[in-house]
N, CA, C and O atoms as CSV, one atom per row, in Angstrom:
chain,resi,resn,atom,element,x,y,z
A,1,MET,N,N,-21.221,-7.020,15.687
A,1,MET,CA,C,-20.518,-5.779,15.411
A,1,MET,C,C,-19.007,-5.940,15.658
A,1,MET,O,O,-18.191,-5.453,14.876
A,2,LEU,N,N,-18.651,-6.620,16.737
A,2,LEU,CA,C,-17.224,-6.831,17.021
A,2,LEU,C,C,-16.552,-7.634,15.909
A,2,LEU,O,O,-15.397,-7.384,15.562
A,3,GLU,N,N,-17.277,-8.591,15.362
A,3,GLU,CA,C,-16.713,-9.391,14.276
A,3,GLU,C,C,-16.430,-8.518,13.051
A,3,GLU,O,O,-15.418,-8.701,12.374
A,4,ARG,N,N,-17.305,-7.592,12.776
A,4,ARG,CA,C,-17.117,-6.671,11.641
A,4,ARG,C,C,-15.888,-5.784,11.873
A,4,ARG,O,O,-15.110,-5.545,10.950
A,5,ILE,N,N,-15.718,-5.306,13.091
A,5,ILE,CA,C,-14.551,-4.480,13.429
A,5,ILE,C,C,-13.269,-5.289,13.259
A,5,ILE,O,O,-12.282,-4.789,12.720
A,6,ARG,N,N,-13.285,-6.524,13.713
A,6,ARG,CA,C,-12.100,-7.385,13.559
A,6,ARG,C,C,-11.786,-7.621,12.089
A,6,ARG,O,O,-10.624,-7.633,11.684
A,7,ASP,N,N,-12.837,-7.809,11.296
A,7,ASP,CA,C,-12.648,-8.014,9.864
A,7,ASP,C,C,-12.027,-6.778,9.211
A,7,ASP,O,O,-11.136,-6.900,8.370
A,8,ILE,N,N,-12.493,-5.598,9.592
A,8,ILE,CA,C,-11.943,-4.349,9.049
A,8,ILE,C,C,-10.480,-4.204,9.441
A,8,ILE,O,O,-9.649,-3.842,8.608
A,9,ARG,N,N,-10.158,-4.481,10.695
A,9,ARG,CA,C,-8.760,-4.374,11.159
A,9,ARG,C,C,-7.862,-5.353,10.409
A,9,ARG,O,O,-6.743,-5.010,10.029
A,10,ALA,N,N,-8.356,-6.570,10.199
A,10,ALA,CA,C,-7.568,-7.562,9.468
A,10,ALA,C,C,-7.343,-7.097,8.029
A,10,ALA,O,O,-6.261,-7.280,7.472
A,11,SER,N,N,-8.363,-6.502,7.441
A,11,SER,CA,C,-8.246,-5.979,6.084
A,11,SER,C,C,-7.208,-4.862,6.031
A,11,SER,O,O,-6.404,-4.807,5.101
A,12,GLU,N,N,-7.222,-3.979,7.016
A,12,GLU,CA,C,-6.227,-2.901,7.078
A,12,GLU,C,C,-4.823,-3.474,7.168
A,12,GLU,O,O,-3.907,-2.979,6.511
A,13,ARG,N,N,-4.647,-4.505,7.968
A,13,ARG,CA,C,-3.321,-5.135,8.088
A,13,ARG,C,C,-2.853,-5.675,6.743
A,13,ARG,O,O,-1.688,-5.524,6.377
A,14,ARG,N,N,-3.775,-6.310,6.006
A,14,ARG,CA,C,-3.410,-6.850,4.694
A,14,ARG,C,C,-3.018,-5.735,3.731
A,14,ARG,O,O,-2.070,-5.889,2.961
A,15,VAL,N,N,-3.736,-4.619,3.768
A,15,VAL,CA,C,-3.410,-3.491,2.889
A,15,VAL,C,C,-2.029,-2.950,3.227
A,15,VAL,O,O,-1.223,-2.719,2.325
A,16,TYR,N,N,-1.741,-2.742,4.506
A,16,TYR,CA,C,-0.429,-2.219,4.891
A,16,TYR,C,C,0.682,-3.200,4.539
A,16,TYR,O,O,1.784,-2.779,4.187
A,17,LEU,N,N,0.413,-4.496,4.627
A,17,LEU,CA,C,1.404,-5.484,4.222
A,17,LEU,C,C,1.702,-5.348,2.734
A,17,LEU,O,O,2.862,-5.389,2.325
A,18,ARG,N,N,0.659,-5.187,1.924
A,18,ARG,CA,C,0.849,-5.003,0.484
A,18,ARG,C,C,1.619,-3.716,0.188
A,18,ARG,O,O,2.466,-3.694,-0.705
A,19,VAL,N,N,1.334,-2.651,0.925
A,19,VAL,CA,C,2.052,-1.384,0.741
A,19,VAL,C,C,3.531,-1.586,1.029
A,19,VAL,O,O,4.386,-1.091,0.294
A,20,ARG,N,N,3.831,-2.310,2.097
A,20,ARG,CA,C,5.238,-2.581,2.422
A,20,ARG,C,C,5.907,-3.402,1.323
A,20,ARG,O,O,7.064,-3.160,0.981
A,21,GLU,N,N,5.177,-4.377,0.768
A,21,GLU,CA,C,5.722,-5.178,-0.326
A,21,GLU,C,C,6.007,-4.312,-1.548
A,21,GLU,O,O,7.045,-4.460,-2.192
A,22,VAL,N,N,5.080,-3.405,-1.863
A,22,VAL,CA,C,5.270,-2.507,-3.008
A,22,VAL,C,C,6.479,-1.615,-2.771
A,22,VAL,O,O,7.293,-1.425,-3.675
A,23,PHE,N,N,6.607,-1.068,-1.569
A,23,PHE,CA,C,7.746,-0.212,-1.255
A,23,PHE,C,C,9.057,-0.976,-1.424
A,23,PHE,O,O,10.010,-0.456,-2.003
A,24,THR,N,N,9.104,-2.196,-0.924
A,24,THR,CA,C,10.309,-3.014,-1.049
A,24,THR,C,C,10.650,-3.245,-2.511
A,24,THR,O,O,11.809,-3.136,-2.913
A,25,CYS,N,N,9.647,-3.559,-3.293
A,25,CYS,CA,C,9.856,-3.789,-4.724
A,25,CYS,C,C,10.366,-2.521,-5.405
A,25,CYS,O,O,11.317,-2.576,-6.186
A,26,CYS,N,N,9.745,-1.390,-5.115
A,26,CYS,CA,C,10.165,-0.112,-5.716
A,26,CYS,C,C,11.592,0.238,-5.307
A,26,CYS,O,O,12.381,0.717,-6.121
A,27,ALA,N,N,11.909,-0.005,-4.054
A,27,ALA,CA,C,13.250,0.317,-3.566
A,27,ALA,C,C,14.300,-0.521,-4.288
A,27,ALA,O,O,15.377,-0.025,-4.616
A,28,ARG,N,N,13.985,-1.789,-4.534
A,28,ARG,CA,C,14.930,-2.650,-5.249
A,28,ARG,C,C,15.096,-2.199,-6.694
A,28,ARG,O,O,16.213,-2.115,-7.204
A,29,LEU,N,N,13.974,-1.911,-7.348
A,29,LEU,CA,C,14.029,-1.525,-8.758
A,29,LEU,C,C,14.679,-0.166,-8.960
A,29,LEU,O,O,15.307,0.083,-9.989
A,30,SER,N,N,14.529,0.705,-7.984
A,30,SER,CA,C,15.018,2.075,-8.131
A,30,SER,C,C,16.280,2.335,-7.321
A,30,SER,O,O,16.613,3.488,-7.049
A,31,ALA,N,N,16.972,1.298,-6.939
A,31,ALA,CA,C,18.175,1.472,-6.125
A,31,ALA,C,C,19.150,2.401,-6.836
A,31,ALA,O,O,19.526,2.179,-7.987
A,32,GLY,N,N,19.546,3.440,-6.123
A,32,GLY,CA,C,20.494,4.379,-6.685
A,32,GLY,C,C,19.882,5.448,-7.575
A,32,GLY,O,O,20.591,6.331,-8.057
A,33,ARG,N,N,18.584,5.380,-7.795
A,33,ARG,CA,C,17.918,6.402,-8.613
A,33,ARG,C,C,17.099,7.312,-7.722
A,33,ARG,O,O,16.721,6.932,-6.614
A,34,ARG,N,N,16.828,8.501,-8.201
A,34,ARG,CA,C,16.036,9.457,-7.421
A,34,ARG,C,C,14.544,9.225,-7.637
A,34,ARG,O,O,13.735,9.939,-7.046
A,35,LEU,N,N,14.151,8.260,-8.456
A,35,LEU,CA,C,12.740,8.032,-8.762
A,35,LEU,C,C,12.045,7.152,-7.731
A,35,LEU,O,O,10.843,6.907,-7.839
A,36,ALA,N,N,12.774,6.680,-6.748
A,36,ALA,CA,C,12.172,5.759,-5.783
A,36,ALA,C,C,11.001,6.402,-5.051
A,36,ALA,O,O,9.947,5.778,-4.924
A,37,ARG,N,N,11.154,7.607,-4.577
A,37,ARG,CA,C,10.075,8.249,-3.815
A,37,ARG,C,C,8.845,8.576,-4.658
A,37,ARG,O,O,7.736,8.220,-4.261
A,38,PRO,N,N,8.996,9.248,-5.819
A,38,PRO,CA,C,7.797,9.521,-6.615
A,38,PRO,C,C,7.074,8.249,-7.030
A,38,PRO,O,O,5.844,8.223,-7.063
A,39,THR,N,N,7.814,7.197,-7.346
A,39,THR,CA,C,7.195,5.931,-7.717
A,39,THR,C,C,6.385,5.393,-6.555
A,39,THR,O,O,5.258,4.933,-6.739
A,40,LEU,N,N,6.953,5.448,-5.358
A,40,LEU,CA,C,6.238,4.968,-4.181
A,40,LEU,C,C,5.015,5.834,-3.918
A,40,LEU,O,O,3.943,5.309,-3.615
A,41,SER,N,N,5.156,7.142,-4.026
A,41,SER,CA,C,4.035,8.045,-3.774
A,41,SER,C,C,2.882,7.746,-4.708
A,41,SER,O,O,1.730,7.705,-4.275
A,42,LEU,N,N,3.169,7.537,-5.974
A,42,LEU,CA,C,2.126,7.230,-6.938
A,42,LEU,C,C,1.462,5.907,-6.592
A,42,LEU,O,O,0.239,5.785,-6.664
A,43,GLY,N,N,2.258,4.922,-6.217
A,43,GLY,CA,C,1.702,3.625,-5.841
A,43,GLY,C,C,0.821,3.715,-4.616
A,43,GLY,O,O,-0.244,3.100,-4.571
A,44,LEU,N,N,1.250,4.475,-3.622
A,44,LEU,CA,C,0.444,4.634,-2.415
A,44,LEU,C,C,-0.838,5.386,-2.714
A,44,LEU,O,O,-1.895,5.057,-2.176
A,45,CYS,N,N,-0.751,6.396,-3.573
A,45,CYS,CA,C,-1.933,7.168,-3.948
A,45,CYS,C,C,-2.961,6.250,-4.599
A,45,CYS,O,O,-4.139,6.283,-4.243
A,46,ASN,N,N,-2.524,5.440,-5.539
A,46,ASN,CA,C,-3.437,4.530,-6.230
A,46,ASN,C,C,-3.993,3.485,-5.281
A,46,ASN,O,O,-5.176,3.153,-5.352
A,47,THR,N,N,-3.160,2.963,-4.395
A,47,THR,CA,C,-3.613,1.968,-3.430
A,47,THR,C,C,-4.631,2.576,-2.487
A,47,THR,O,O,-5.655,1.961,-2.191
A,48,HIS,N,N,-4.354,3.784,-2.012
A,48,HIS,CA,C,-5.263,4.464,-1.093
A,48,HIS,C,C,-6.601,4.715,-1.772
A,48,HIS,O,O,-7.652,4.470,-1.180
A,49,ARG,N,N,-6.572,5.205,-3.016
A,49,ARG,CA,C,-7.812,5.474,-3.745
A,49,ARG,C,C,-8.605,4.183,-3.942
A,49,ARG,O,O,-9.823,4.170,-3.768
A,50,ALA,N,N,-7.923,3.111,-4.300
A,50,ALA,CA,C,-8.607,1.839,-4.516
A,50,ALA,C,C,-9.219,1.320,-3.224
A,50,ALA,O,O,-10.327,0.783,-3.228
A,51,ALA,N,N,-8.497,1.478,-2.116
A,51,ALA,CA,C,-9.008,0.997,-0.831
A,51,ALA,C,C,-10.233,1.789,-0.392
A,51,ALA,O,O,-11.177,1.220,0.157
A,52,LEU,N,N,-10.223,3.091,-0.629
A,52,LEU,CA,C,-11.337,3.930,-0.191
A,52,LEU,C,C,-12.538,3.859,-1.114
A,52,LEU,O,O,-13.681,3.889,-0.657
A,53,HIS,N,N,-12.285,3.765,-2.410
A,53,HIS,CA,C,-13.377,3.874,-3.372
A,53,HIS,C,C,-13.683,2.563,-4.085
A,53,HIS,O,O,-14.588,2.507,-4.917
A,54,GLY,N,N,-12.945,1.523,-3.769
A,54,GLY,CA,C,-13.197,0.229,-4.388
A,54,GLY,C,C,-12.910,0.200,-5.881
A,54,GLY,O,O,-13.523,-0.564,-6.626
A,55,VAL,N,N,-11.971,1.041,-6.313
A,55,VAL,CA,C,-11.638,1.107,-7.742
A,55,VAL,C,C,-10.555,0.111,-8.052
A,55,VAL,O,O,-10.126,0.003,-9.200
Protein backbone atom coordinates (compact mmCIF):
# COMPACT_ATOMS: atom_id res chain seq x y z
CA MET A 1 0.00 0.00 0.00
CA LEU A 2 2.83 2.42 0.82
CA GLU A 3 4.37 1.76 -2.58
CA ARG A 4 1.08 2.69 -4.26
CA ILE A 5 0.90 5.94 -2.27
CA ARG A 6 4.47 6.80 -3.27
CA ASP A 7 3.62 6.09 -6.89
CA ILE A 8 0.58 8.40 -6.72
CA ARG A 9 2.65 11.18 -5.12
CA ALA A 10 5.34 10.82 -7.78
CA SER A 11 2.66 11.00 -10.46
CA GLU A 12 1.26 14.18 -8.90
CA ARG A 13 4.73 15.73 -8.94
CA ARG A 14 5.09 14.94 -12.64
CA VAL A 15 1.69 16.50 -13.41
CA TYR A 16 2.54 19.69 -11.51
CA LEU A 17 5.90 19.85 -13.30
CA ARG A 18 4.09 19.64 -16.65
CA VAL A 19 1.64 22.36 -15.54
CA ARG A 20 4.57 24.62 -14.68
CA GLU A 21 6.12 23.92 -18.08
CA VAL A 22 2.84 24.78 -19.82
CA PHE A 23 2.53 28.00 -17.82
CA THR A 24 6.08 29.00 -18.73
CA CYS A 25 5.40 28.31 -22.39
CA CYS A 26 2.13 30.28 -22.33
CA ALA A 27 3.78 33.18 -20.55
CA ARG A 28 6.50 33.35 -23.20
CA LEU A 29 4.07 33.13 -26.11
CA SER A 30 1.66 35.63 -24.62
CA ALA A 31 4.17 38.13 -23.28
CA GLY A 32 2.56 41.53 -23.28
CA ARG A 33 -0.87 40.19 -24.22
CA ARG A 34 -3.91 39.89 -21.98
CA LEU A 35 -4.56 36.33 -23.25
CA ALA A 36 -1.97 34.74 -20.99
CA ARG A 37 -4.38 33.97 -18.15
CA PRO A 38 -7.32 32.57 -20.17
CA THR A 39 -4.89 30.42 -22.16
CA LEU A 40 -3.41 29.06 -18.95
CA SER A 41 -6.84 28.50 -17.41
CA LEU A 42 -7.97 26.48 -20.41
CA GLY A 43 -4.77 24.44 -20.34
CA LEU A 44 -5.12 23.72 -16.63
CA CYS A 45 -8.77 22.79 -17.08
CA ASN A 46 -7.91 20.29 -19.80
CA THR A 47 -4.95 18.91 -17.84
CA HIS A 48 -7.06 18.54 -14.71
CA ARG A 49 -9.85 16.78 -16.63
CA ALA A 50 -7.37 14.43 -18.29
CA ALA A 51 -5.70 13.62 -14.97
CA LEU A 52 -8.99 12.87 -13.24
CA HIS A 53 -10.82 11.09 -16.03
CA GLY A 54 -7.98 9.61 -18.05
CA VAL A 55 -9.07 11.46 -21.18
